[in-house]
Every structure is written in C-alpha cells, then in structure tokens.
Tab-separated table of C-alpha atoms in Angstrom:
chain	number	residue	atom	x	y	z
A	1	MET	CA	10.915	-6.811	-18.123
A	2	ALA	CA	7.945	-8.824	-16.888
A	3	SER	CA	5.642	-5.837	-17.247
A	4	HIS	CA	6.877	-5.065	-20.756
A	5	GLY	CA	6.400	-8.640	-21.898
A	6	LEU	CA	2.879	-8.689	-20.467
A	7	VAL	CA	1.874	-5.414	-22.138
A	8	HIS	CA	2.673	-6.845	-25.555
A	9	THR	CA	1.232	-10.257	-24.724
A	10	TYR	CA	-2.139	-8.642	-24.011
A	11	GLU	CA	-1.828	-6.308	-27.001
A	12	LEU	CA	-1.403	-9.190	-29.433
A	13	SER	CA	-3.720	-11.680	-27.727
A	14	ILE	CA	-6.661	-9.432	-28.612
A	15	PRO	CA	-6.587	-10.266	-32.380
A	16	ILE	CA	-6.660	-13.979	-31.499
A	17	LEU	CA	-9.632	-13.470	-29.171
A	18	MET	CA	-11.436	-11.510	-31.884
A	19	THR	CA	-11.979	-14.708	-33.873
A	20	ILE	CA	-14.003	-16.031	-30.918
A	21	TRP	CA	-15.864	-12.791	-30.200
A	22	LEU	CA	-17.182	-12.604	-33.758
A	23	LEU	CA	-19.172	-15.767	-33.063
A	24	GLU	CA	-19.789	-15.286	-29.346
A	25	PHE	CA	-21.459	-11.883	-29.661
A	26	SER	CA	-22.834	-12.218	-33.220
A	27	VAL	CA	-21.337	-8.939	-34.419
A	28	THR	CA	-19.862	-7.963	-37.757
A	29	ALA	CA	-16.154	-7.539	-38.369
A	30	ALA	CA	-16.756	-3.805	-38.796
A	31	VAL	CA	-18.371	-3.481	-35.353
A	32	LEU	CA	-15.696	-5.572	-33.672
A	33	GLY	CA	-13.017	-3.567	-35.452
A	34	LEU	CA	-14.415	-0.364	-33.927
A	35	VAL	CA	-14.570	-2.013	-30.502
A	36	VAL	CA	-10.920	-3.043	-30.634
A	37	THR	CA	-9.921	0.351	-32.021
A	38	VAL	CA	-11.129	1.929	-28.765
A	39	GLY	CA	-8.557	-0.016	-26.755
A	40	TYR	CA	-5.704	0.418	-29.219
A	41	ALA	CA	-6.381	4.147	-29.655
A	42	LEU	CA	-6.292	4.730	-25.908
A	43	PHE	CA	-3.088	2.671	-25.754
A	44	GLY	CA	-1.393	5.190	-28.042
A	45	VAL	CA	-3.042	8.457	-27.034
A	46	GLY	CA	-2.654	7.779	-23.312
A	47	ALA	CA	1.146	7.716	-23.536
A	48	LEU	CA	1.404	11.505	-23.347
A	49	PRO	CA	-0.758	12.111	-20.242
A	50	GLY	CA	0.824	8.959	-18.831
A	51	GLY	CA	4.221	10.618	-19.176
A	52	VAL	CA	2.975	13.655	-17.252
A	53	LEU	CA	1.767	11.401	-14.442
A	54	VAL	CA	5.101	9.550	-14.352
A	55	ASP	CA	6.966	12.794	-13.756
A	56	ARG	CA	4.568	13.753	-10.968
A	57	TYR	CA	4.103	10.457	-9.131
A	58	GLY	CA	7.069	8.280	-10.129
A	59	SER	CA	7.439	5.149	-12.237
A	60	ARG	CA	6.650	2.488	-9.623
A	61	LEU	CA	3.131	3.731	-8.924
A	62	LEU	CA	2.309	4.006	-12.623
A	63	ILE	CA	3.726	0.580	-13.540
A	64	VAL	CA	1.940	-1.129	-10.655
A	65	GLY	CA	-1.265	0.683	-11.634
A	66	CYS	CA	-0.739	-0.415	-15.239
A	67	LEU	CA	-0.429	-4.060	-14.178
A	68	PHE	CA	-3.447	-3.983	-11.887
A	69	GLY	CA	-5.425	-2.196	-14.599
A	70	MET	CA	-4.514	-4.711	-17.317
A	71	GLY	CA	-5.255	-7.670	-15.051
A	72	THR	CA	-8.579	-6.164	-14.013
A	73	SER	CA	-9.533	-5.440	-17.623
A	74	PHE	CA	-9.047	-9.100	-18.588
A	75	LEU	CA	-11.025	-10.230	-15.544
A	76	LEU	CA	-13.756	-7.854	-16.714
A	77	LEU	CA	-13.598	-9.457	-20.159
A	78	SER	CA	-14.240	-12.855	-18.605
A	79	ILE	CA	-17.647	-11.737	-17.297
A	80	SER	CA	-18.664	-9.616	-20.279
A	81	PRO	CA	-22.198	-10.633	-21.357
A	82	HIS	CA	-22.379	-8.115	-24.194
A	83	ILE	CA	-20.091	-6.444	-26.719
A	84	LEU	CA	-20.579	-3.115	-24.907
A	85	LEU	CA	-18.857	-4.454	-21.796
A	86	VAL	CA	-16.100	-5.865	-24.002
A	87	THR	CA	-15.633	-2.320	-25.312
A	88	VAL	CA	-15.395	-0.985	-21.758
A	89	ALA	CA	-12.926	-3.719	-20.763
A	90	LEU	CA	-10.683	-3.036	-23.763
A	91	GLY	CA	-10.881	0.684	-22.991
A	92	VAL	CA	-9.667	-0.040	-19.455
A	93	TRP	CA	-6.839	-2.112	-20.905
A	94	GLY	CA	-5.846	0.681	-23.305
A	95	ILE	CA	-5.774	3.328	-20.569
A	96	ALA	CA	-3.817	1.087	-18.195
A	97	ALA	CA	-1.323	-0.113	-20.809
A	98	SER	CA	-0.740	3.376	-22.230
A	99	VAL	CA	1.264	4.527	-19.214
A	100	TYR	CA	3.693	1.613	-19.352
A	101	HIS	CA	6.261	2.781	-21.902
A	102	PRO	CA	6.852	6.279	-20.470
A	103	ALA	CA	6.914	4.800	-16.940
A	104	GLY	CA	9.126	1.816	-17.677
A	105	LEU	CA	11.599	3.692	-19.846
A	106	ALA	CA	11.793	6.601	-17.396
A	107	LEU	CA	12.522	4.060	-14.642
A	108	ILE	CA	15.448	2.622	-16.607
A	109	SER	CA	16.707	6.090	-17.613
A	110	ASN	CA	16.623	7.436	-14.050
A	111	GLY	CA	17.403	4.296	-12.069
A	112	VAL	CA	20.162	2.476	-13.981
A	113	ARG	CA	23.814	3.564	-14.168
A	114	ARG	CA	24.653	5.208	-17.488
A	115	ASP	CA	27.506	2.795	-18.277
A	116	VAL	CA	25.090	-0.166	-18.329
A	117	ARG	CA	21.840	1.579	-19.238
A	118	GLY	CA	22.021	0.337	-22.833
A	119	THR	CA	22.169	-3.236	-21.557
A	120	ALA	CA	19.133	-2.547	-19.370
A	121	PHE	CA	17.238	-1.207	-22.384
A	122	ALA	CA	18.296	-4.338	-24.284
A	123	TYR	CA	16.972	-6.773	-21.682
A	124	HIS	CA	13.793	-4.712	-21.381
A	125	GLY	CA	13.284	-4.813	-25.147
A	126	MET	CA	14.031	-8.535	-25.324
A	127	ALA	CA	11.249	-9.183	-22.831
A	128	GLY	CA	8.888	-7.139	-24.991
A	129	ASN	CA	9.826	-9.235	-28.015
A	130	VAL	CA	9.055	-12.416	-26.091
A	131	GLY	CA	5.544	-11.075	-25.504
A	132	ILE	CA	5.205	-9.953	-29.132
A	133	ALA	CA	6.406	-13.251	-30.584
A	134	PHE	CA	4.899	-15.801	-28.225
A	135	GLY	CA	1.933	-14.047	-26.584
A	136	PRO	CA	-0.440	-14.775	-29.502
A	137	LEU	CA	0.822	-18.354	-29.760
A	138	VAL	CA	0.248	-19.034	-26.047
A	139	THR	CA	-3.236	-17.522	-26.280
A	140	ALA	CA	-4.142	-19.679	-29.268
A	141	LEU	CA	-2.842	-22.843	-27.574
A	142	LEU	CA	-4.863	-22.108	-24.425
A	143	LEU	CA	-7.983	-21.615	-26.553
A	144	LEU	CA	-7.588	-25.141	-27.891
A	145	VAL	CA	-8.083	-26.494	-24.370
A	146	PHE	CA	-10.208	-23.947	-22.500
A	147	ASP	CA	-13.180	-21.680	-23.070
A	148	TRP	CA	-12.132	-18.134	-23.944
A	149	ARG	CA	-13.499	-16.770	-20.652
A	150	ILE	CA	-11.202	-19.080	-18.712
A	151	VAL	CA	-8.292	-18.155	-20.981
A	152	VAL	CA	-8.597	-14.415	-20.262
A	153	VAL	CA	-8.687	-15.155	-16.518
A	154	VAL	CA	-5.498	-17.221	-16.880
A	155	LEU	CA	-3.904	-14.364	-18.841
A	156	ALA	CA	-4.911	-11.863	-16.128
A	157	VAL	CA	-3.148	-13.728	-13.306
A	158	PRO	CA	0.506	-12.939	-14.237
A	159	ALA	CA	-0.171	-9.178	-14.332
A	160	LEU	CA	-1.738	-9.246	-10.872
A	161	ILE	CA	1.168	-11.282	-9.465
A	162	VAL	CA	3.798	-8.963	-10.967
A	163	ALA	CA	1.842	-5.956	-9.645
A	164	VAL	CA	2.077	-7.334	-6.108
A	165	VAL	CA	5.797	-8.034	-6.543
A	166	GLY	CA	6.317	-4.494	-7.834
A	167	THR	CA	4.535	-3.106	-4.796
A	168	VAL	CA	6.689	-4.873	-2.201
A	169	THR	CA	10.082	-4.877	-3.964
A	170	GLU	CA	12.571	-2.261	-2.761
A	171	PHE	CA	14.548	-0.239	-5.313
A	172	ASP	CA	15.612	3.348	-5.940
A	173	GLU	CA	13.985	4.568	-9.134
A	174	THR	CA	16.060	7.780	-9.143
A	175	ALA	CA	19.467	6.234	-8.407
A	176	ASN	CA	20.938	7.665	-11.622
A	177	VAL	CA	19.544	11.200	-11.151
A	178	ASP	CA	22.161	13.826	-10.369
A	179	ALA	CA	21.383	16.369	-7.674
A	180	GLY	CA	21.317	19.130	-10.269
A	181	ASP	CA	18.673	17.350	-12.307
A	182	GLY	CA	15.982	17.572	-9.633
A	183	ASN	CA	14.252	14.777	-7.830
A	184	GLY	CA	12.406	13.403	-10.837
A	185	GLU	CA	9.127	15.127	-9.947
A	186	SER	CA	7.511	17.416	-12.469
A	187	GLY	CA	5.842	20.722	-11.705
A	188	ILE	CA	3.094	20.193	-14.285
A	189	HIS	CA	-0.234	20.947	-12.603
A	190	SER	CA	-2.039	22.911	-15.299
A	191	LEU	CA	-2.353	23.242	-19.062
A	192	SER	CA	-0.119	26.314	-19.123
A	193	GLU	CA	2.592	24.462	-17.205
A	194	PHE	CA	2.244	21.521	-19.594
A	195	VAL	CA	2.780	23.846	-22.562
A	196	ARG	CA	5.751	25.486	-20.845
A	197	GLU	CA	7.405	22.151	-20.017
A	198	SER	CA	6.760	20.880	-23.546
A	199	ARG	CA	8.564	23.914	-24.957
A	200	ARG	CA	11.513	23.211	-22.664
A	201	ILE	CA	11.628	19.600	-23.850
A	202	PHE	CA	11.598	20.404	-27.554
A	203	THR	CA	15.141	21.665	-27.929
A	204	ILE	CA	16.692	21.376	-31.390
A	205	GLY	CA	18.343	18.116	-30.359
A	206	PHE	CA	15.173	16.548	-28.960
A	207	THR	CA	13.184	17.706	-31.990
A	208	LEU	CA	15.643	15.890	-34.246
A	209	VAL	CA	15.318	12.795	-32.034
A	210	PHE	CA	11.520	13.109	-32.258
A	211	LEU	CA	11.667	13.177	-36.079
A	212	VAL	CA	14.035	10.190	-36.118
A	213	VAL	CA	11.600	8.271	-33.894
A	214	ILE	CA	8.736	9.093	-36.275
A	215	SER	CA	10.780	7.693	-39.185
A	216	ASN	CA	11.491	4.546	-37.210
A	217	GLY	CA	7.830	4.246	-36.164
A	218	LEU	CA	6.576	4.553	-39.752
A	219	TYR	CA	9.012	1.865	-40.928
A	220	TYR	CA	8.287	-0.410	-37.950
A	221	ARG	CA	4.486	-0.261	-38.110
A	222	GLY	CA	4.370	-0.264	-41.905
A	223	THR	CA	6.597	-3.328	-42.149
A	224	LEU	CA	5.146	-5.496	-39.391
A	225	THR	CA	1.442	-4.819	-40.052
A	226	PHE	CA	1.332	-6.395	-43.507
A	227	LEU	CA	4.436	-8.592	-43.399
A	228	PRO	CA	2.550	-11.875	-42.706
A	229	GLU	CA	0.452	-11.367	-45.840
A	230	ILE	CA	3.500	-10.308	-47.883
A	231	LEU	CA	5.476	-13.336	-46.711
A	232	ASP	CA	2.521	-15.580	-47.483
A	233	ASP	CA	2.410	-14.313	-51.074
A	234	PHE	CA	6.096	-15.053	-51.599
A	235	LEU	CA	5.856	-18.469	-49.935
A	236	VAL	CA	2.847	-19.488	-52.031
A	237	VAL	CA	4.911	-18.787	-55.149
A	238	LEU	CA	7.927	-20.662	-53.790
A	239	LEU	CA	6.158	-23.578	-52.082
A	240	GLY	CA	2.618	-23.659	-53.374
A	241	GLU	CA	-0.338	-23.899	-50.986
A	242	VAL	CA	1.643	-25.614	-48.235
A	243	ARG	CA	0.256	-25.553	-44.733
A	244	PHE	CA	1.924	-27.424	-41.901
A	245	GLY	CA	0.205	-25.980	-38.889
A	246	ILE	CA	0.519	-27.208	-35.342
A	247	PHE	CA	-3.277	-27.436	-35.131
A	248	ASP	CA	-5.788	-29.970	-36.359
A	249	PRO	CA	-6.710	-29.209	-40.009
A	250	GLU	CA	-10.331	-28.707	-38.964
A	251	SER	CA	-9.393	-26.201	-36.261
A	252	PRO	CA	-10.311	-22.571	-36.965
A	253	PHE	CA	-6.717	-21.703	-36.048
A	254	ALA	CA	-5.110	-23.992	-38.633
A	255	ASP	CA	-5.107	-21.350	-41.353
A	256	GLU	CA	-3.772	-18.713	-38.989
A	257	PHE	CA	-0.557	-20.604	-38.270
A	258	ASP	CA	0.655	-21.442	-41.748
A	259	VAL	CA	4.201	-21.244	-43.071
A	260	ALA	CA	4.138	-17.440	-43.237
A	261	GLN	CA	3.153	-17.230	-39.584
A	262	TYR	CA	6.071	-19.441	-38.595
A	263	VAL	CA	8.457	-17.228	-40.561
A	264	TYR	CA	6.902	-14.122	-38.988
A	265	VAL	CA	7.284	-15.491	-35.460
A	266	GLY	CA	10.862	-16.435	-36.333
A	267	LEU	CA	11.527	-12.868	-37.471
A	268	LEU	CA	10.157	-11.515	-34.193
A	269	THR	CA	12.261	-14.031	-32.267
A	270	VAL	CA	15.403	-12.886	-34.080
A	271	GLY	CA	14.431	-9.438	-32.819
A	272	ILE	CA	15.338	-10.612	-29.312
A	273	VAL	CA	18.962	-10.925	-30.459
A	274	GLY	CA	18.690	-7.545	-32.170
A	275	GLN	CA	17.507	-5.941	-28.938
A	276	TYR	CA	20.486	-7.380	-27.066
A	277	VAL	CA	23.068	-6.292	-29.633
A	278	GLY	CA	21.495	-2.832	-29.938
A	279	GLY	CA	21.642	-2.397	-26.173
A	280	LYS	CA	25.276	-3.478	-25.995
A	281	LEU	CA	26.136	-1.043	-28.795
A	282	THR	CA	24.479	1.719	-26.777
A	283	ASP	CA	26.966	1.115	-23.953
A	284	ARG	CA	29.916	1.346	-26.355
A	285	ILE	CA	29.119	4.042	-28.930
A	286	PRO	CA	27.015	7.223	-28.992
A	287	PRO	CA	23.463	5.910	-29.493
A	288	GLU	CA	22.609	8.470	-32.200
A	289	ARG	CA	25.531	7.144	-34.248
A	290	GLY	CA	24.170	3.622	-33.893
A	291	ILE	CA	20.744	4.861	-35.011
A	292	ALA	CA	22.237	6.423	-38.146
A	293	VAL	CA	23.935	3.139	-39.085
A	294	MET	CA	20.930	0.965	-38.247
A	295	LEU	CA	18.455	3.120	-40.199
A	296	ALA	CA	20.823	3.106	-43.176
A	297	THR	CA	20.878	-0.705	-42.878
A	298	LEU	CA	17.077	-0.778	-42.853
A	299	ALA	CA	17.064	1.379	-45.990
A	300	VAL	CA	19.324	-1.133	-47.750
A	301	ILE	CA	17.141	-4.021	-46.573
A	302	GLY	CA	14.076	-2.185	-47.930
A	303	VAL	CA	15.673	-1.988	-51.381
A	304	LEU	CA	16.850	-5.617	-51.378
A	305	PHE	CA	13.913	-7.357	-49.652
A	306	VAL	CA	11.710	-8.087	-52.670
A	307	PRO	CA	14.520	-9.109	-55.067
A	308	ALA	CA	15.970	-11.390	-52.389
A	309	ALA	CA	12.551	-12.889	-51.592
A	310	GLN	CA	11.983	-13.704	-55.253
A	311	VAL	CA	15.236	-15.644	-55.609
A	312	GLY	CA	14.396	-18.513	-53.272
A	313	LEU	CA	13.712	-19.732	-49.750
A	314	ALA	CA	17.289	-19.281	-48.529
A	315	THR	CA	17.504	-15.627	-49.556
A	316	LEU	CA	13.978	-14.937	-48.245
A	317	ALA	CA	14.995	-16.420	-44.890
A	318	LEU	CA	18.237	-14.413	-44.854
A	319	VAL	CA	16.634	-11.051	-45.640
A	320	SER	CA	13.879	-11.749	-43.085
A	321	ILE	CA	16.467	-12.484	-40.410
A	322	LEU	CA	18.334	-9.270	-41.235
A	323	LEU	CA	15.083	-7.294	-41.135
A	324	GLY	CA	14.074	-8.705	-37.744
A	325	PHE	CA	17.534	-8.079	-36.321
A	326	ALA	CA	17.894	-4.471	-37.529
A	327	LEU	CA	14.294	-3.473	-36.834
A	328	PHE	CA	14.495	-4.386	-33.160
A	329	ALA	CA	18.142	-3.398	-32.647
A	330	MET	CA	16.839	0.133	-33.205
A	331	GLN	CA	14.739	0.147	-30.041
A	332	PRO	CA	17.390	0.301	-27.271
A	333	LEU	CA	19.400	2.742	-29.393
A	334	THR	CA	16.347	4.985	-29.774
A	335	GLN	CA	15.428	4.784	-26.093
A	336	ALA	CA	18.950	5.630	-24.984
A	337	THR	CA	19.006	8.597	-27.369
A	338	ILE	CA	15.722	9.914	-25.974
A	339	ALA	CA	17.181	9.626	-22.472
A	340	LYS	CA	20.346	11.416	-23.607
A	341	TYR	CA	18.442	14.360	-25.081
A	342	SER	CA	15.968	14.820	-22.206
A	343	ARG	CA	16.203	16.045	-18.621
A	344	ALA	CA	15.721	13.655	-15.693
A	345	ASN	CA	12.718	15.495	-14.239
A	346	SER	CA	10.838	15.376	-17.557
A	347	ARG	CA	11.753	11.893	-18.765
A	348	GLY	CA	8.174	10.658	-18.432
A	349	LEU	CA	6.832	13.482	-20.608
A	350	SER	CA	9.698	13.011	-23.087
A	351	PHE	CA	8.961	9.310	-23.496
A	352	GLY	CA	5.250	10.131	-23.573
A	353	TYR	CA	5.773	12.347	-26.625
A	354	THR	CA	8.003	9.847	-28.381
A	355	TYR	CA	5.690	6.885	-27.798
A	356	LEU	CA	2.741	8.964	-28.910
A	357	SER	CA	4.702	9.434	-32.131
A	358	ILE	CA	5.571	5.736	-32.421
A	359	PHE	CA	2.065	4.380	-31.756
A	360	GLY	CA	0.197	7.404	-33.106
A	361	ILE	CA	2.017	8.971	-36.045
A	362	GLY	CA	3.825	5.691	-36.667
A	363	ALA	CA	0.453	4.011	-37.231
A	364	LEU	CA	0.298	5.923	-40.528
A	365	GLY	CA	2.943	3.480	-41.722
A	366	ALA	CA	0.244	0.826	-41.945
A	367	ALA	CA	-1.908	3.155	-44.047
A	368	ILE	CA	1.029	3.984	-46.338
A	369	VAL	CA	1.782	0.298	-46.906
A	370	GLY	CA	-1.907	-0.551	-47.352
A	371	VAL	CA	-2.314	2.108	-50.040
A	372	GLY	CA	0.911	0.996	-51.704
A	373	LEU	CA	-0.143	-2.650	-51.817
A	374	THR	CA	-3.557	-1.673	-53.205
A	375	TYR	CA	-2.458	0.726	-55.942
A	376	ALA	CA	1.199	-0.119	-56.596
A	377	SER	CA	3.384	-3.146	-55.804
A	378	VAL	CA	5.259	-4.772	-52.944
A	379	PHE	CA	8.552	-3.550	-54.401
A	380	ALA	CA	7.256	0.044	-54.514
A	381	VAL	CA	6.130	-0.268	-50.886
A	382	PHE	CA	9.568	-1.360	-49.717
A	383	LEU	CA	11.200	1.425	-51.733
A	384	VAL	CA	9.005	3.953	-49.903
A	385	LEU	CA	9.940	2.384	-46.552
A	386	ALA	CA	13.605	2.508	-47.576
A	387	GLY	CA	13.232	6.223	-48.332
A	388	ILE	CA	11.686	6.829	-44.903
A	389	ALA	CA	14.546	4.972	-43.201
A	390	LEU	CA	17.110	6.915	-45.236
A	391	CYS	CA	15.553	10.230	-44.176
A	392	GLY	CA	15.717	9.091	-40.551
A	393	SER	CA	19.361	8.101	-40.968
A	394	MET	CA	20.222	11.547	-42.371
A	395	LEU	CA	18.487	13.214	-39.418
A	396	ALA	CA	20.507	11.002	-37.057
A	397	VAL	CA	23.710	12.020	-38.841
A	398	THR	CA	22.722	15.667	-38.255
A	399	LEU	CA	22.212	14.802	-34.604
A	400	VAL	CA	25.707	13.292	-34.406
A	401	ALA	CA	27.195	16.373	-36.042
A	402	ARG	CA	25.525	18.693	-33.515
A	403	GLY	CA	27.220	17.049	-30.538
A	404	ARG	CA	26.155	16.022	-27.047
A	405	GLY	CA	22.699	15.776	-25.481
A	406	THR	CA	21.489	17.120	-22.145
A	407	GLU	CA	23.247	14.538	-19.951
C-alpha cells in the first residue's frame, strides 16, 4: 500500500514540478514535454519486462528495487544542473516505477488468501488513490515553503524508508500458491521462451480479460486527462469566474487550484470508497460479473454526465461522485479477474501485459477525447466513452457466460 501510494505521488508530482522547471532551466514547454514523456513512456513500456522479472526473481526484490530506484531518481533530480540530467533522472524514475504494478499485484495474487484477496486489492487501490488525489497537493504546498530541490529530496525520503522496511520485513509472497501451480518462478530466459509463455497466457479467457482491460483503460485515461478542463467549463457557466484557492492570489499556483481542481480532487477522493466497495464485491461475487455491471454503470454515466452537469451544481456534484466511485471500483474487480484467469507462475507477466495495455493502449483514450473536444463537443466525447464502456461490459458478459478461470 505504501509503495503504491508513493508510485502515484511521484507520477503526479512531476506536472507540478514542471511549472518550476520551465523557469529554472529556461526551456520551452515543447522541450519539457518531451523530457517528461521519456519518464512516462518508460513507466508504461517497462511494465511488460518488469512482469518477466517478477516471475523470475519474485515480487519483494522488484518492489524494493522500485522504491530505491524512485528515491534515487528524485535525489538525482535535486542535483540536476541541466535539463539533460533531469531527463536522465525522470528516465530512472520511469524504469523503476514501471515494475511496481506487475510486482505488487502479483504479490497480492500469490500471497493473500483467495477469500480475502478482493479486500487486499481494495486496500491496495485505496492507497494508490491517496497518492493520486493528495500527492500533487502535498507537492504544491511544500513548494510554497521550500526550494524545489529541497522538496524533491523530502519526497525521496519516504520511498527509501519503505524500501528498507520491505527489505527486513518477513512474509511469504507465495503463501496462496498451490503446489500444482509451481513455485512462482518463471522459466523465461530467452525471447523464444517469452513468446512461448505469452502464448500460454493468452487463452480465450485471458484474451477477453485483456480486451476488457483495454476498454477500461481507454475510459479511465480519456476521462481523467481532460476532466479538470471540462469541469472548469461547466463551473464557469454555473458560477462565473470564481476562484477560491488556498494560495495567495499572486502565487503561480493560485490558478491551478481553482474550483474545478477542488471538484477533481474530491472525485479522486471518492474513488477511495469505490476501491473499497469494489474489493469487497470481489470477495462476494465473481469479479467478471462485477466488471460487467460496473462498466454498464460507467456507460450510463457517460450518457448522463453532460445533461446532468448542465442542470446545476447539485447534479454536477452527484454525477461526478458517481463517476469517481464507479471508475475506481473497477480496479480491484479488474485485478482479481486478471488473477483468476492467469496461472500463479506467470502472474507477473500477466499483469505486465495488462498494465502495458492500461498505460500504453489506454493512453489513446486521451487522444480520442482530445480530438473529440477539438472537432466535436463534450457530449459527443462522453457518448464515445459510453460506447467504449458498453463494449467492455458486453465482453465481460461473454466472460461470465464462458465460466471459470484458471484458479
């Protein structure tokens, strides 16, 4: 949980730090955008090789390495005299952070009893939401008091502490692995073995899960990337140019934390409750059935979001709460389904593929929404997202109809 929260804290502190780096290193937004893209791209692409390493060396080693790597990357940022070293530091962060999701989720899948695994996924996801919602806020508040170089050192410390704790803590990361499933170690040592193991993973059931995850990733990334701007447009119409930030009006951060940002953080905070409920549902019903219902709910929300937002503040708040709840309730359900339709000794590779799809293919959701907002309308964008969610729900229904997974 601590590691998951830290991964997303660092991920979303970078955009806040970018406002400082633009001035500090006298670069254009285009150059800085390319620099940050290096780190984010490695964060997504590295999930697949990270999954291979998890199956070979175990989750503990990879998670501890992830934490040390992220902490070291932020220490490297603190001494960066030039934008080139910033690029290197963010690259180190991306490589280190990329292994977390396959390692952490494989650890839960293989180390937690099946009757409470959904709850474990829920708590794990809730911690991630804490990092997503409050990581940027904490970073911005620290920047009001300290120089950015001191701030990144402060941010690095928790990762290094948790890494040490993870090194000395005793636990059995394969406690839930049956003898017939192997010992959790993969035999992947070459490209041909990687291809062979990948073919074994992609059964009909796992392929359906993979497509469902892509649908969820497109909806998730497409919605959250532009939602602050979309909310701001609705709130300007409803409230006018109201800004009640927590910062001094002259602060460069005042405009960043306007009403829309508060609503957005509130939506992400509601996601903590969604994670918990989704995890509890996973312990009580087949997770693929929960996915089908939740994606259908997201489709309905996609159709109703714009009309509800145009009615007034109360309906905008209500539909935002429902969106935040359903969007993040999906995560433990999805993770449990991936675990159900994968074998214990290839869980790392299985989660590597699925998180490559979420952060890689799912990133196309931002492009879809961006094109829609440029050439169509907000309502058209949400209709497209609703269609994507509906397709995912139908795939999940097919999964339910086919029967049980590999466990």
